[in-house]
CSV table of C-alpha atoms in Angstrom, one decimal:
chain,number,residue,atom,x,y,z
A,1,MET,CA,-81.8,-29.1,17.6
A,2,TYR,CA,-81.3,-32.6,19.2
A,3,PHE,CA,-84.9,-33.4,18.2
A,4,ILE,CA,-84.2,-32.5,14.6
A,5,LEU,CA,-81.1,-34.7,14.4
A,6,GLU,CA,-83.0,-37.7,15.9
A,7,LEU,CA,-85.7,-37.1,13.5
A,8,LEU,CA,-83.2,-37.2,10.5
A,9,ARG,CA,-81.5,-40.2,11.9
A,10,ASN,CA,-84.6,-42.4,12.2
A,11,ASP,CA,-87.2,-41.2,9.7
A,12,ALA,CA,-86.5,-42.0,6.0
A,13,PHE,CA,-89.5,-40.3,4.8
A,14,VAL,CA,-88.0,-37.0,6.1
A,15,TRP,CA,-84.9,-37.7,4.1
A,16,PHE,CA,-87.0,-38.5,1.1
A,17,ILE,CA,-88.8,-35.0,1.3
A,18,ILE,CA,-85.5,-33.3,2.0
A,19,ILE,CA,-84.0,-34.9,-1.2
A,20,ILE,CA,-87.0,-34.2,-3.4
A,21,THR,CA,-87.2,-30.5,-2.2
A,22,ALA,CA,-83.5,-30.1,-2.8
A,23,LEU,CA,-83.7,-31.6,-6.3
A,24,TYR,CA,-86.7,-29.4,-7.0
A,25,PHE,CA,-84.9,-26.2,-6.2
A,26,ILE,CA,-81.7,-27.3,-8.1
A,27,LEU,CA,-83.9,-28.2,-11.2
A,28,THR,CA,-85.8,-25.0,-11.1
A,29,ARG,CA,-83.2,-22.8,-9.8
A,30,ASN,CA,-83.2,-20.4,-13.0
A,31,HIS,CA,-86.9,-20.6,-13.7
A,32,GLY,CA,-87.1,-17.0,-12.4
A,33,TYR,CA,-84.5,-15.8,-14.9
A,34,TRP,CA,-86.7,-14.2,-17.5
A,35,GLY,CA,-89.2,-13.0,-14.8
A,36,SER,CA,-86.4,-11.1,-13.0
A,37,LEU,CA,-85.6,-9.4,-16.3
A,38,ASN,CA,-89.3,-8.4,-16.9
A,39,VAL,CA,-89.5,-10.6,-20.0
A,40,LYS,CA,-92.7,-12.5,-20.7
A,41,TYR,CA,-92.1,-16.3,-20.7
A,42,VAL,CA,-93.6,-19.7,-21.3
A,43,ARG,CA,-93.9,-21.5,-18.1
A,44,PRO,CA,-91.2,-24.2,-17.8
A,45,LEU,CA,-91.2,-27.7,-16.2
A,46,PRO,CA,-88.6,-28.8,-13.6
A,47,LEU,CA,-85.4,-30.3,-15.6
A,48,PHE,CA,-87.1,-30.3,-19.0
A,49,GLY,CA,-88.0,-26.6,-19.2
A,50,ASN,CA,-90.2,-26.4,-22.4
A,51,SER,CA,-88.5,-29.5,-24.1
A,52,PHE,CA,-90.6,-32.3,-22.6
A,53,PRO,CA,-93.0,-32.8,-25.6
A,54,THR,CA,-90.3,-32.8,-28.3
A,55,THR,CA,-87.7,-34.8,-26.3
A,56,PHE,CA,-90.1,-37.7,-25.7
A,57,CYS,CA,-91.9,-37.3,-29.2
A,58,LEU,CA,-95.2,-36.4,-27.6
A,59,ALA,CA,-95.7,-33.5,-30.2
A,60,PRO,CA,-93.9,-32.4,-33.4
A,61,GLY,CA,-91.5,-29.6,-32.8
A,62,TYR,CA,-93.3,-27.1,-35.2
A,63,LYS,CA,-96.4,-27.4,-33.0
A,64,VAL,CA,-94.6,-26.8,-29.8
A,65,GLN,CA,-93.0,-23.7,-31.3
A,66,GLN,CA,-96.2,-22.5,-32.8
A,67,ASP,CA,-97.9,-22.8,-29.3
A,68,GLN,CA,-94.9,-20.7,-27.8
A,69,TYR,CA,-95.2,-18.1,-30.6
A,70,ASN,CA,-99.0,-17.7,-30.2
A,71,TYR,CA,-98.6,-17.4,-26.4
A,72,LEU,CA,-96.0,-14.6,-26.8
A,73,LYS,CA,-97.6,-12.8,-29.7
A,74,GLY,CA,-97.6,-9.1,-29.4
A,75,GLN,CA,-94.2,-9.2,-27.8
A,76,ARG,CA,-90.9,-8.6,-29.7
A,77,TYR,CA,-89.3,-11.4,-27.7
A,78,GLY,CA,-90.1,-14.0,-25.0
A,79,GLY,CA,-88.4,-16.4,-22.7
A,80,ILE,CA,-88.2,-20.1,-23.0
A,81,TRP,CA,-86.1,-23.0,-21.6
A,82,ASN,CA,-84.4,-25.8,-23.4
A,83,PHE,CA,-84.2,-28.0,-20.3
A,84,TRP,CA,-82.7,-25.7,-17.7
A,85,LYS,CA,-80.9,-23.3,-20.3
A,86,PRO,CA,-83.0,-20.0,-20.6
A,87,LYS,CA,-83.3,-18.9,-24.2
A,88,LEU,CA,-84.8,-15.8,-25.8
A,89,LEU,CA,-87.4,-16.4,-28.7
A,90,ILE,CA,-87.2,-13.7,-31.1
A,91,LEU,CA,-90.6,-12.8,-32.8
A,92,ASP,CA,-89.9,-9.3,-34.3
A,93,PRO,CA,-88.3,-9.4,-37.8
A,94,GLU,CA,-86.6,-6.1,-37.2
A,95,LEU,CA,-84.9,-7.4,-34.2
A,96,ILE,CA,-84.1,-10.7,-36.2
A,97,GLU,CA,-82.3,-8.4,-38.7
A,98,HIS,CA,-80.3,-6.9,-36.0
A,99,ILE,CA,-79.2,-10.2,-34.7
A,100,MET,CA,-78.4,-11.9,-37.9
A,101,VAL,CA,-77.2,-9.0,-40.0
A,102,THR,CA,-76.7,-5.5,-38.5
A,103,ASP,CA,-75.3,-6.7,-35.1
A,104,PHE,CA,-73.8,-9.9,-36.4
A,105,SER,CA,-70.6,-9.2,-34.6
A,106,TYR,CA,-72.5,-10.0,-31.3
A,107,PHE,CA,-74.0,-13.2,-32.6
A,108,THR,CA,-71.4,-14.9,-34.6
A,109,HIS,CA,-71.6,-18.3,-32.9
A,110,ARG,CA,-74.1,-21.0,-33.3
A,111,GLU,CA,-74.9,-22.6,-29.8
A,112,GLU,CA,-72.1,-24.9,-29.0
A,113,THR,CA,-73.4,-28.4,-28.6
A,114,VAL,CA,-70.8,-30.5,-30.2
A,115,ASP,CA,-67.1,-31.3,-29.3
A,116,VAL,CA,-65.3,-30.8,-32.6
A,117,SER,CA,-62.2,-32.3,-31.1
A,118,THR,CA,-63.6,-35.7,-30.5
A,119,ASP,CA,-66.4,-36.1,-33.1
A,120,PRO,CA,-64.8,-37.3,-36.2
A,121,LEU,CA,-67.4,-35.7,-38.5
A,122,ALA,CA,-68.0,-32.5,-36.6
A,123,ARG,CA,-65.3,-30.1,-37.9
A,124,HIS,CA,-67.4,-28.6,-40.6
A,125,LEU,CA,-68.6,-25.2,-41.3
A,126,VAL,CA,-72.0,-25.4,-39.5
A,127,ASN,CA,-70.2,-26.4,-36.2
A,128,GLN,CA,-67.3,-23.9,-36.4
A,129,ASN,CA,-67.4,-20.6,-34.5
A,130,GLY,CA,-65.2,-17.4,-34.2
A,131,SER,CA,-62.0,-17.1,-36.3
A,132,SER,CA,-62.1,-20.8,-37.2
A,133,TRP,CA,-65.7,-20.4,-38.9
A,134,LYS,CA,-64.4,-17.3,-40.8
A,135,ILE,CA,-61.2,-18.8,-42.1
A,136,LEU,CA,-63.2,-21.9,-43.2
A,137,ARG,CA,-66.1,-19.9,-44.7
A,138,ASN,CA,-63.5,-17.9,-46.8
A,139,LYS,CA,-61.9,-21.2,-47.9
A,140,LEU,CA,-65.2,-22.7,-49.1
A,141,THR,CA,-67.1,-19.8,-50.5
A,142,PRO,CA,-65.2,-20.1,-53.9
A,143,VAL,CA,-66.6,-23.7,-54.2
A,144,PHE,CA,-69.9,-22.2,-54.7
A,145,THR,CA,-69.3,-19.6,-57.4
A,146,SER,CA,-71.5,-19.4,-60.4
A,147,GLY,CA,-68.7,-20.8,-62.5
A,148,LYS,CA,-68.3,-23.9,-60.3
A,149,LEU,CA,-71.9,-24.6,-60.1
A,150,LYS,CA,-72.4,-24.3,-63.9
A,151,THR,CA,-70.0,-27.2,-64.5
A,152,MET,CA,-72.3,-29.4,-62.3
A,153,ILE,CA,-75.3,-29.1,-64.5
A,154,PRO,CA,-74.6,-32.0,-66.7
A,155,GLN,CA,-74.1,-34.2,-63.7
A,156,ILE,CA,-77.5,-33.1,-62.1
A,157,SER,CA,-79.2,-33.5,-65.5
A,158,GLU,CA,-77.9,-37.0,-65.8
A,159,CYS,CA,-79.1,-38.0,-62.3
A,160,SER,CA,-82.5,-36.4,-63.3
A,161,ASP,CA,-82.8,-38.5,-66.3
A,162,VAL,CA,-82.0,-41.7,-64.4
A,163,CYS,CA,-84.9,-40.6,-62.0
A,164,ILE,CA,-87.2,-39.9,-65.0
A,165,GLU,CA,-86.5,-43.4,-66.4
A,166,ASN,CA,-86.8,-45.1,-62.9
A,167,ILE,CA,-90.4,-43.3,-62.5
A,168,GLY,CA,-91.3,-44.4,-66.0
A,169,LYS,CA,-90.7,-48.1,-65.2
A,170,LYS,CA,-92.6,-47.9,-62.0
A,171,ALA,CA,-95.5,-45.8,-63.5
A,172,ALA,CA,-95.9,-48.4,-66.2
A,173,THR,CA,-97.0,-51.0,-63.5
A,174,GLY,CA,-99.8,-48.6,-62.3
A,175,ASN,CA,-98.5,-48.1,-58.9
A,176,ALA,CA,-98.5,-44.8,-57.0
A,177,PHE,CA,-95.3,-43.0,-55.9
A,178,GLU,CA,-94.2,-42.0,-52.4
A,179,VAL,CA,-92.2,-39.1,-53.8
A,180,ARG,CA,-90.2,-38.5,-50.6
A,181,GLU,CA,-88.6,-42.1,-51.1
A,182,GLU,CA,-88.0,-41.4,-54.8
A,183,MET,CA,-86.5,-37.9,-54.4
A,184,ALA,CA,-84.4,-39.1,-51.5
A,185,GLY,CA,-82.8,-41.5,-54.0
A,186,PHE,CA,-82.3,-38.7,-56.6
A,187,THR,CA,-80.7,-36.3,-54.1
A,188,MET,CA,-78.5,-39.0,-52.7
A,189,ASP,CA,-77.2,-39.8,-56.3
A,190,VAL,CA,-76.7,-36.0,-57.0
A,191,ILE,CA,-74.6,-35.8,-53.8
A,192,GLY,CA,-72.7,-38.9,-54.9
A,193,SER,CA,-71.9,-37.4,-58.3
A,194,CYS,CA,-71.3,-33.7,-57.3
A,195,ALA,CA,-69.7,-34.2,-54.0
A,196,PHE,CA,-67.8,-37.4,-54.4
A,197,GLY,CA,-67.6,-38.1,-58.1
A,198,LEU,CA,-69.3,-41.4,-57.5
A,199,ASN,CA,-72.2,-43.2,-59.4
A,200,LEU,CA,-74.1,-44.4,-56.4
A,201,ASN,CA,-76.9,-45.7,-58.4
A,202,VAL,CA,-79.3,-45.3,-55.1
A,203,MET,CA,-82.5,-44.9,-57.2
A,204,ASN,CA,-82.1,-48.2,-58.8
A,205,ASP,CA,-80.4,-50.2,-55.9
A,206,PRO,CA,-82.8,-51.1,-53.1
A,207,ASN,CA,-79.9,-52.6,-51.2
A,208,SER,CA,-77.7,-49.5,-51.6
A,209,LYS,CA,-75.4,-49.1,-48.6
A,210,PHE,CA,-75.9,-45.3,-49.0
A,211,LYS,CA,-79.6,-45.5,-48.8
A,212,LYS,CA,-79.4,-47.8,-45.8
A,213,MET,CA,-76.9,-45.2,-44.1
A,214,GLY,CA,-79.3,-42.4,-45.1
A,215,HIS,CA,-82.3,-44.0,-43.4
A,216,MET,CA,-80.1,-44.8,-40.4
A,217,ILE,CA,-79.1,-41.2,-39.8
A,218,PHE,CA,-82.1,-39.3,-41.1
A,219,GLY,CA,-85.0,-41.6,-40.6
A,220,PRO,CA,-87.7,-40.8,-37.9
A,221,SER,CA,-86.4,-42.2,-34.6
A,222,ARG,CA,-87.3,-41.6,-30.9
A,223,MET,CA,-83.8,-42.4,-30.0
A,224,ALA,CA,-82.2,-40.0,-32.4
A,225,LYS,CA,-84.2,-37.2,-31.0
A,226,LEU,CA,-83.2,-38.2,-27.4
A,227,ARG,CA,-79.6,-38.4,-28.6
A,228,LYS,CA,-79.8,-34.8,-29.9
A,229,ALA,CA,-81.4,-33.6,-26.8
A,230,LEU,CA,-78.8,-35.2,-24.6
A,231,SER,CA,-75.8,-34.1,-26.7
A,232,ALA,CA,-77.1,-30.5,-26.5
A,233,ASN,CA,-77.6,-30.4,-22.7
A,234,PHE,CA,-75.7,-33.3,-21.1
A,235,SER,CA,-72.6,-33.5,-23.2
A,236,PHE,CA,-70.4,-34.4,-20.2
A,237,LEU,CA,-72.5,-37.6,-19.8
A,238,LEU,CA,-72.1,-38.5,-23.5
A,239,LYS,CA,-68.5,-38.2,-23.1
A,240,MET,CA,-68.3,-40.4,-20.1
A,241,VAL,CA,-70.2,-43.2,-22.0
A,242,ARG,CA,-68.5,-42.2,-25.4
A,243,TRP,CA,-72.0,-41.8,-27.0
A,244,LYS,CA,-71.3,-40.0,-30.3
A,245,ARG,CA,-74.0,-37.9,-32.2
A,246,VAL,CA,-73.3,-39.8,-35.4
A,247,LYS,CA,-73.5,-43.7,-35.1
A,248,GLY,CA,-70.1,-45.2,-35.2
A,249,GLU,CA,-71.0,-47.6,-38.2
A,250,PHE,CA,-72.0,-44.7,-40.4
A,251,ALA,CA,-69.1,-42.6,-39.2
A,252,ASN,CA,-66.6,-45.3,-40.1
A,253,PHE,CA,-68.3,-45.9,-43.4
A,254,PHE,CA,-68.2,-42.3,-44.5
A,255,ILE,CA,-64.7,-41.6,-43.2
A,256,ASN,CA,-63.4,-44.7,-45.2
A,257,LEU,CA,-65.3,-43.7,-48.4
A,258,VAL,CA,-63.9,-40.2,-48.5
A,259,LYS,CA,-60.5,-41.3,-47.7
A,260,ASN,CA,-60.5,-43.9,-50.4
A,261,VAL,CA,-61.8,-41.4,-52.9
A,262,MET,CA,-59.0,-38.8,-52.1
A,263,LYS,CA,-56.3,-41.6,-52.2
A,264,TYR,CA,-57.4,-43.0,-55.5
A,265,ARG,CA,-57.4,-39.6,-57.1
A,266,GLU,CA,-54.1,-38.6,-55.8
A,267,GLU,CA,-52.5,-41.9,-56.9
A,268,LYS,CA,-54.2,-41.8,-60.4
A,269,ASN,CA,-53.9,-38.1,-60.8
A,270,ILE,CA,-57.6,-37.9,-61.5
A,271,GLN,CA,-59.4,-34.5,-61.7
A,272,ARG,CA,-63.2,-34.1,-61.5
A,273,ASN,CA,-65.8,-31.4,-61.2
A,274,ASP,CA,-67.0,-32.0,-57.7
A,275,PHE,CA,-66.7,-30.7,-54.1
A,276,ILE,CA,-64.2,-33.3,-52.9
A,277,GLN,CA,-61.9,-32.2,-55.8
A,278,LEU,CA,-62.3,-28.5,-55.1
A,279,MET,CA,-61.4,-29.0,-51.4
A,280,MET,CA,-58.4,-31.2,-52.4
A,281,ASP,CA,-57.3,-28.3,-54.6
A,282,LEU,CA,-57.7,-25.9,-51.7
A,283,ARG,CA,-55.4,-28.2,-49.7
A,284,LYS,CA,-52.7,-28.3,-52.5
A,285,GLU,CA,-52.8,-24.5,-52.5
A,286,GLU,CA,-52.4,-24.4,-48.8
A,287,GLU,CA,-49.4,-26.7,-49.0
A,288,LYS,CA,-47.8,-24.3,-51.4
A,289,GLN,CA,-48.5,-21.5,-49.1
A,290,LEU,CA,-47.1,-23.4,-46.0
A,291,LYS,CA,-43.9,-23.9,-47.9
A,292,ASP,CA,-43.8,-20.2,-48.8
A,293,GLY,CA,-44.5,-19.2,-45.2
A,294,THR,CA,-47.5,-17.2,-46.0
A,295,ILE,CA,-49.6,-19.3,-43.8
A,296,SER,CA,-48.6,-21.2,-40.5
A,297,GLN,CA,-50.8,-24.4,-40.8
A,298,ILE,CA,-53.1,-26.3,-43.0
A,299,VAL,CA,-56.7,-25.7,-42.6
A,300,MET,CA,-58.0,-28.2,-45.1
A,301,ASP,CA,-56.6,-31.4,-43.6
A,302,ASP,CA,-58.3,-34.8,-44.0
A,303,ASN,CA,-60.6,-34.5,-41.0
A,304,THR,CA,-61.9,-31.0,-42.2
A,305,ILE,CA,-62.3,-32.3,-45.9
A,306,ILE,CA,-64.3,-35.3,-44.5
A,307,SER,CA,-66.4,-33.3,-42.2
A,308,ASN,CA,-67.4,-30.8,-44.8
A,309,ALA,CA,-68.1,-33.7,-47.3
A,310,PHE,CA,-70.4,-34.9,-44.4
A,311,VAL,CA,-72.2,-31.6,-44.1
A,312,PHE,CA,-72.8,-31.6,-47.9
A,313,LEU,CA,-74.5,-34.8,-47.5
A,314,LEU,CA,-76.5,-33.6,-44.5
A,315,ALA,CA,-77.6,-30.5,-46.4
A,316,GLY,CA,-78.0,-32.1,-49.7
A,317,TYR,CA,-79.8,-35.2,-49.0
A,318,GLU,CA,-82.8,-35.1,-46.6
A,319,THR,CA,-83.5,-31.4,-46.6
A,320,THR,CA,-83.3,-31.0,-50.6
A,321,ALA,CA,-85.4,-34.2,-50.9
A,322,ASN,CA,-88.0,-32.9,-48.6
A,323,THR,CA,-88.2,-29.6,-50.3
A,324,LEU,CA,-88.4,-31.1,-53.9
A,325,SER,CA,-91.0,-33.6,-52.6
A,326,TYR,CA,-93.3,-30.8,-51.1
A,327,ALA,CA,-92.8,-28.7,-54.3
A,328,LEU,CA,-94.1,-31.8,-56.4
A,329,TYR,CA,-96.8,-32.4,-53.9
A,330,GLU,CA,-98.1,-28.9,-54.3
A,331,ILE,CA,-97.6,-28.8,-58.2
A,332,ALA,CA,-99.8,-32.1,-58.3
A,333,LYS,CA,-102.4,-30.6,-56.0
A,334,ASN,CA,-102.7,-27.2,-57.9
A,335,LEU,CA,-103.2,-27.8,-61.6
A,336,GLU,CA,-103.1,-24.1,-62.4
A,337,ILE,CA,-99.7,-24.0,-60.9
A,338,GLN,CA,-98.6,-27.1,-62.7
A,339,GLU,CA,-99.6,-25.6,-66.1
A,340,LYS,CA,-97.8,-22.3,-65.4
A,341,VAL,CA,-94.6,-24.3,-64.4
A,342,HIS,CA,-94.8,-26.5,-67.5
A,343,LYS,CA,-95.4,-23.5,-69.9
A,344,GLU,CA,-92.4,-21.8,-68.4
A,345,VAL,CA,-90.2,-24.7,-68.5
A,346,GLU,CA,-91.3,-25.5,-72.1
A,347,ASP,CA,-90.6,-21.8,-73.3
A,348,ALA,CA,-87.0,-21.8,-71.7
A,349,LEU,CA,-86.1,-25.3,-73.2
A,350,MET,CA,-87.4,-24.2,-76.7
A,351,LYS,CA,-85.2,-21.0,-76.4
A,352,HIS,CA,-82.1,-23.0,-75.5
A,353,ASN,CA,-82.4,-25.9,-78.0
A,354,GLY,CA,-84.1,-28.2,-75.6
A,355,GLU,CA,-81.2,-28.2,-73.2
A,356,ILE,CA,-80.9,-27.5,-69.5
A,357,THR,CA,-78.6,-24.5,-69.3
A,358,TRP,CA,-77.4,-22.0,-66.6
A,359,GLU,CA,-79.1,-19.2,-68.5
A,360,GLY,CA,-82.3,-21.2,-69.1
A,361,LEU,CA,-82.6,-22.0,-65.5
A,362,ALA,CA,-82.1,-18.2,-64.7
A,363,GLU,CA,-85.1,-17.6,-67.0
A,364,MET,CA,-87.4,-19.9,-65.0
A,365,LYS,CA,-88.7,-17.1,-62.6
A,366,TYR,CA,-92.0,-18.8,-61.7
A,367,VAL,CA,-90.4,-22.1,-61.0
A,368,ASP,CA,-88.1,-20.1,-58.5
A,369,CYS,CA,-91.2,-18.7,-56.9
A,370,VAL,CA,-92.8,-22.4,-56.6
A,371,ILE,CA,-89.6,-23.5,-54.8
A,372,THR,CA,-89.3,-20.5,-52.6
A,373,GLU,CA,-93.0,-20.9,-51.6
A,374,ALA,CA,-92.3,-24.6,-50.8
A,375,LEU,CA,-89.4,-23.5,-48.7
A,376,ARG,CA,-91.7,-21.1,-46.8
A,377,LYS,CA,-94.6,-23.4,-46.1
A,378,TYR,CA,-92.3,-26.4,-45.5
A,379,PRO,CA,-89.0,-25.1,-44.0
A,380,PRO,CA,-86.4,-27.8,-43.9
A,381,PHE,CA,-85.4,-26.5,-40.3
A,382,ILE,CA,-88.1,-25.0,-38.1
A,383,ALA,CA,-85.7,-22.7,-36.1
A,384,VAL,CA,-82.3,-21.2,-36.2
A,385,VAL,CA,-80.2,-20.5,-33.0
A,386,ARG,CA,-77.5,-18.0,-32.4
A,387,GLN,CA,-75.3,-17.4,-29.3
A,388,SER,CA,-73.9,-14.0,-28.1
A,389,VAL,CA,-70.0,-13.6,-28.0
A,390,LYS,CA,-70.4,-10.5,-25.8
A,391,PRO,CA,-73.0,-8.6,-23.9
A,392,TYR,CA,-75.8,-7.3,-26.1
A,393,LYS,CA,-78.5,-4.6,-25.3
A,394,ILE,CA,-81.7,-5.4,-27.2
A,395,PRO,CA,-82.3,-2.2,-29.3
A,396,ASN,CA,-85.2,0.0,-28.0
A,397,SER,CA,-85.5,-2.0,-24.7
A,398,ASP,CA,-84.0,-2.1,-21.2
A,399,LEU,CA,-83.0,-5.9,-21.7
A,400,GLU,CA,-79.2,-6.6,-21.9
A,401,LEU,CA,-78.3,-10.1,-22.7
A,402,PRO,CA,-75.1,-11.3,-21.1
A,403,LYS,CA,-72.3,-13.1,-22.9
A,404,GLY,CA,-73.2,-16.7,-23.9
A,405,SER,CA,-77.0,-15.8,-24.1
A,406,VAL,CA,-78.8,-18.1,-26.8
A,407,VAL,CA,-81.5,-16.7,-29.0
A,408,THR,CA,-83.9,-18.8,-31.0
A,409,ILE,CA,-85.5,-17.6,-34.3
A,410,PRO,CA,-88.8,-19.5,-35.0
A,411,ILE,CA,-88.6,-19.9,-38.8
A,412,TYR,CA,-91.7,-22.0,-39.0
A,413,SER,CA,-94.0,-19.8,-37.0
A,414,ILE,CA,-92.8,-16.6,-38.8
A,415,HIS,CA,-93.3,-18.4,-42.2
A,416,HIS,CA,-96.9,-19.1,-41.2
A,417,ASP,CA,-97.7,-15.8,-39.5
A,418,PRO,CA,-100.7,-14.1,-41.5
A,419,LYS,CA,-99.2,-10.7,-40.6
A,420,TYR,CA,-96.4,-11.4,-43.0
A,421,TYR,CA,-98.0,-14.1,-45.4
A,422,PRO,CA,-101.7,-13.6,-45.7
A,423,ASN,CA,-103.6,-17.1,-45.7
A,424,PRO,CA,-100.3,-18.8,-44.9
A,425,GLU,CA,-101.7,-22.3,-45.3
A,426,LYS,CA,-102.5,-21.6,-48.9
A,427,PHE,CA,-99.6,-22.4,-51.6
A,428,GLU,CA,-99.2,-19.1,-53.4
A,429,PRO,CA,-95.9,-18.9,-55.4
A,430,GLU,CA,-96.9,-15.3,-56.5
A,431,ARG,CA,-95.9,-14.1,-53.2
A,432,PHE,CA,-92.4,-14.1,-54.2
A,433,SER,CA,-92.9,-12.8,-57.8
A,434,GLU,CA,-91.1,-9.5,-59.0
A,435,GLU,CA,-94.4,-7.7,-58.8
A,436,ASN,CA,-95.0,-8.7,-55.1
A,437,LYS,CA,-91.5,-8.7,-53.6
A,438,HIS,CA,-91.9,-5.3,-52.4
A,439,LYS,CA,-94.7,-6.5,-50.0
A,440,LEU,CA,-92.4,-8.8,-48.1
A,441,VAL,CA,-91.1,-7.8,-44.8
A,442,LYS,CA,-87.2,-8.2,-44.4
A,443,CYS,CA,-86.1,-11.4,-42.3
A,444,THR,CA,-89.5,-13.1,-42.7
A,445,PHE,CA,-88.1,-15.5,-45.1
A,446,LEU,CA,-85.4,-17.5,-43.2
A,447,THR,CA,-85.1,-20.9,-44.8
A,448,PHE,CA,-81.5,-20.5,-45.6
A,449,GLY,CA,-80.8,-18.2,-42.6
A,450,GLU,CA,-79.6,-14.5,-43.2
A,451,GLY,CA,-76.6,-12.5,-43.0
A,452,PRO,CA,-72.8,-13.6,-43.0
A,453,ARG,CA,-74.0,-17.2,-41.9
A,454,ILE,CA,-76.5,-17.7,-44.5
A,455,CYS,CA,-76.4,-21.2,-46.1
A,456,ILE,CA,-73.3,-21.4,-48.3
A,457,ALA,CA,-74.8,-24.0,-50.6
A,458,MET,CA,-78.2,-22.3,-51.1
A,459,ARG,CA,-77.7,-21.7,-54.8
A,460,PHE,CA,-76.7,-25.3,-55.4
A,461,ALA,CA,-79.7,-26.7,-53.6
A,462,ARG,CA,-82.0,-24.4,-55.7
A,463,MET,CA,-80.3,-25.3,-58.9
A,464,GLU,CA,-80.6,-29.1,-58.3
A,465,ILE,CA,-84.4,-28.7,-57.2
A,466,LYS,CA,-85.1,-26.6,-60.4
A,467,ILE,CA,-83.5,-29.1,-62.6
A,468,ALA,CA,-85.4,-31.9,-61.2
A,469,ILE,CA,-88.8,-30.1,-61.5
A,470,ALA,CA,-88.0,-29.0,-65.2
A,471,LYS,CA,-87.2,-32.5,-66.1
A,472,LEU,CA,-90.1,-34.1,-64.5
A,473,ILE,CA,-92.7,-31.5,-65.6
A,474,MET,CA,-91.7,-31.9,-69.2
A,475,LYS,CA,-92.1,-35.7,-69.1
A,476,TYR,CA,-95.1,-36.2,-66.7
A,477,LYS,CA,-98.5,-34.8,-65.6
A,478,LEU,CA,-98.7,-34.9,-61.8
A,479,SER,CA,-101.8,-35.6,-59.7
A,480,LEU,CA,-102.4,-36.6,-56.1
A,481,ASN,CA,-103.1,-40.1,-55.1
A,482,PRO,CA,-105.8,-40.8,-52.6
A,483,LYS,CA,-103.0,-42.5,-50.4
A,484,THR,CA,-101.9,-38.9,-49.4
A,485,THR,CA,-103.7,-38.0,-46.2
A,486,SER,CA,-105.2,-34.6,-46.1
A,487,PRO,CA,-104.6,-32.3,-44.2
A,488,LEU,CA,-101.0,-33.4,-43.8
A,489,GLN,CA,-99.9,-34.6,-40.3
A,490,TYR,CA,-96.3,-34.7,-39.3
A,491,SER,CA,-94.1,-37.2,-37.4
A,492,THR,CA,-93.1,-36.5,-33.9
A,493,GLN,CA,-90.0,-38.6,-34.2
A,494,THR,CA,-87.9,-36.5,-36.6
A,495,PHE,CA,-86.4,-33.0,-36.7
A,496,PHE,CA,-87.9,-32.4,-40.2
A,497,LEU,CA,-91.5,-31.9,-41.4
A,498,VAL,CA,-92.0,-35.5,-42.4
A,499,PRO,CA,-95.6,-36.2,-43.3
A,500,ILE,CA,-97.2,-39.3,-41.7
A,501,GLY,CA,-98.1,-41.8,-44.3
A,502,GLY,CA,-96.0,-40.1,-47.0
A,503,LEU,CA,-96.7,-38.0,-50.1
A,504,TRP,CA,-98.2,-40.1,-52.7
A,505,VAL,CA,-98.2,-38.8,-56.4
A,506,ASP,CA,-99.3,-40.3,-59.8
A,507,PHE,CA,-97.0,-39.6,-62.8
A,508,THR,CA,-98.8,-39.7,-66.2
A,509,PRO,CA,-96.5,-39.5,-69.3
A,510,ARG,CA,-97.3,-36.4,-71.3
A,511,LYS,CA,-98.5,-37.2,-74.8
A,512,SER,CA,-96.4,-34.5,-76.4
A,513,GLN,CA,-92.7,-34.2,-75.4
């Protein structure tokens, strides 16, 4: 014993070995978790688990997910780690249906990675859990009824007309278009009009504050990916250094914008058909109910309205622009599809006196299929995560997940599994036609999620994309420009499927309008 004490006192190398060994055991202490439950798993690294390549932008997230999916193929589920947190990757659509629909009461939560009490833009529907989520979801659902969406068609059509005019000016110069940049301007203008009642004019203003803020928060960035990883796994450290998920400059800009919009409308007694107004109306109704004693507190306070306006921007800007861009890319690439789209849009417009109407949009079934296939092949989010609120026994297995377990559903890999979508890399809108819908396996199309937590703004996003496609296809013939690389390669520095080098398309005016 004396010898050991003397050795520790005088030999720094021994201390080094002891510290390294202790750290190793601490950082790998739960690496036997899935093995002890007899679950096949992807071998993790100390500290990083299976997150090292994505955290440090060494590989795009979809590629890492696909490697895990292929390794676990044949299993209903398998074990992975996000840093030191064990998660269950779900491969079986039937089990996905249980988690997201049938047994939803066990998985009502998203993984808690954000402190909604300190983040000024975090109190929105996506981050809420439990009763808070249910109350807010019930409050916001009427905002997205058919009647409300129908009133927004003129605003989206107006933005589409500006987009067409802008493309026409640029096409006259003979230059190609990077469609993601163009469509990002369009979707930002739509959000400005339909969410805030503002004419942002992002498409025509290269110095737009909104455009700069959009690039700041959504643009490819190693630091943004690192920030997300740290916020999800080391939130206590971020609190110590006061490092917020959303940059302070953007947060302050957005908060002031929404507050000023609300203040101006209240002072001038202005009413508009947009999301801000609908939430303000909800608050007025709550204020009456508070006076009547039918409710005990206001849910739609300033912070909640601002946070949900922010999530409208999140969902309606980058993700919608990406889907629209990929749809246009595939339309330009596949001339037979392009002609079918043009014919269907032309017939619908002729039937409705050349106007974009709610009924006419509903008749564009093939355009719907094109949008859905774009969402399948290029999902805006590659995975969805759920957290159990009570112990859950996996059906038809011996595995019981304890409360707080996190399951990951690999959207991208399921969408590209030839078992569910034969020849998955081929763009085939007919997969989703009325004649072929019966062939689809339940819970294998997951772009908007599924069950009670399905995306609340799904119909608005589809309507916006459909209007833009209809307007553009009637004005222009689309063709791929050689500047678009093939096959597409994706950036490692973003959470979305962002093509390296962009999507370049030529827009040629049609002779007959």
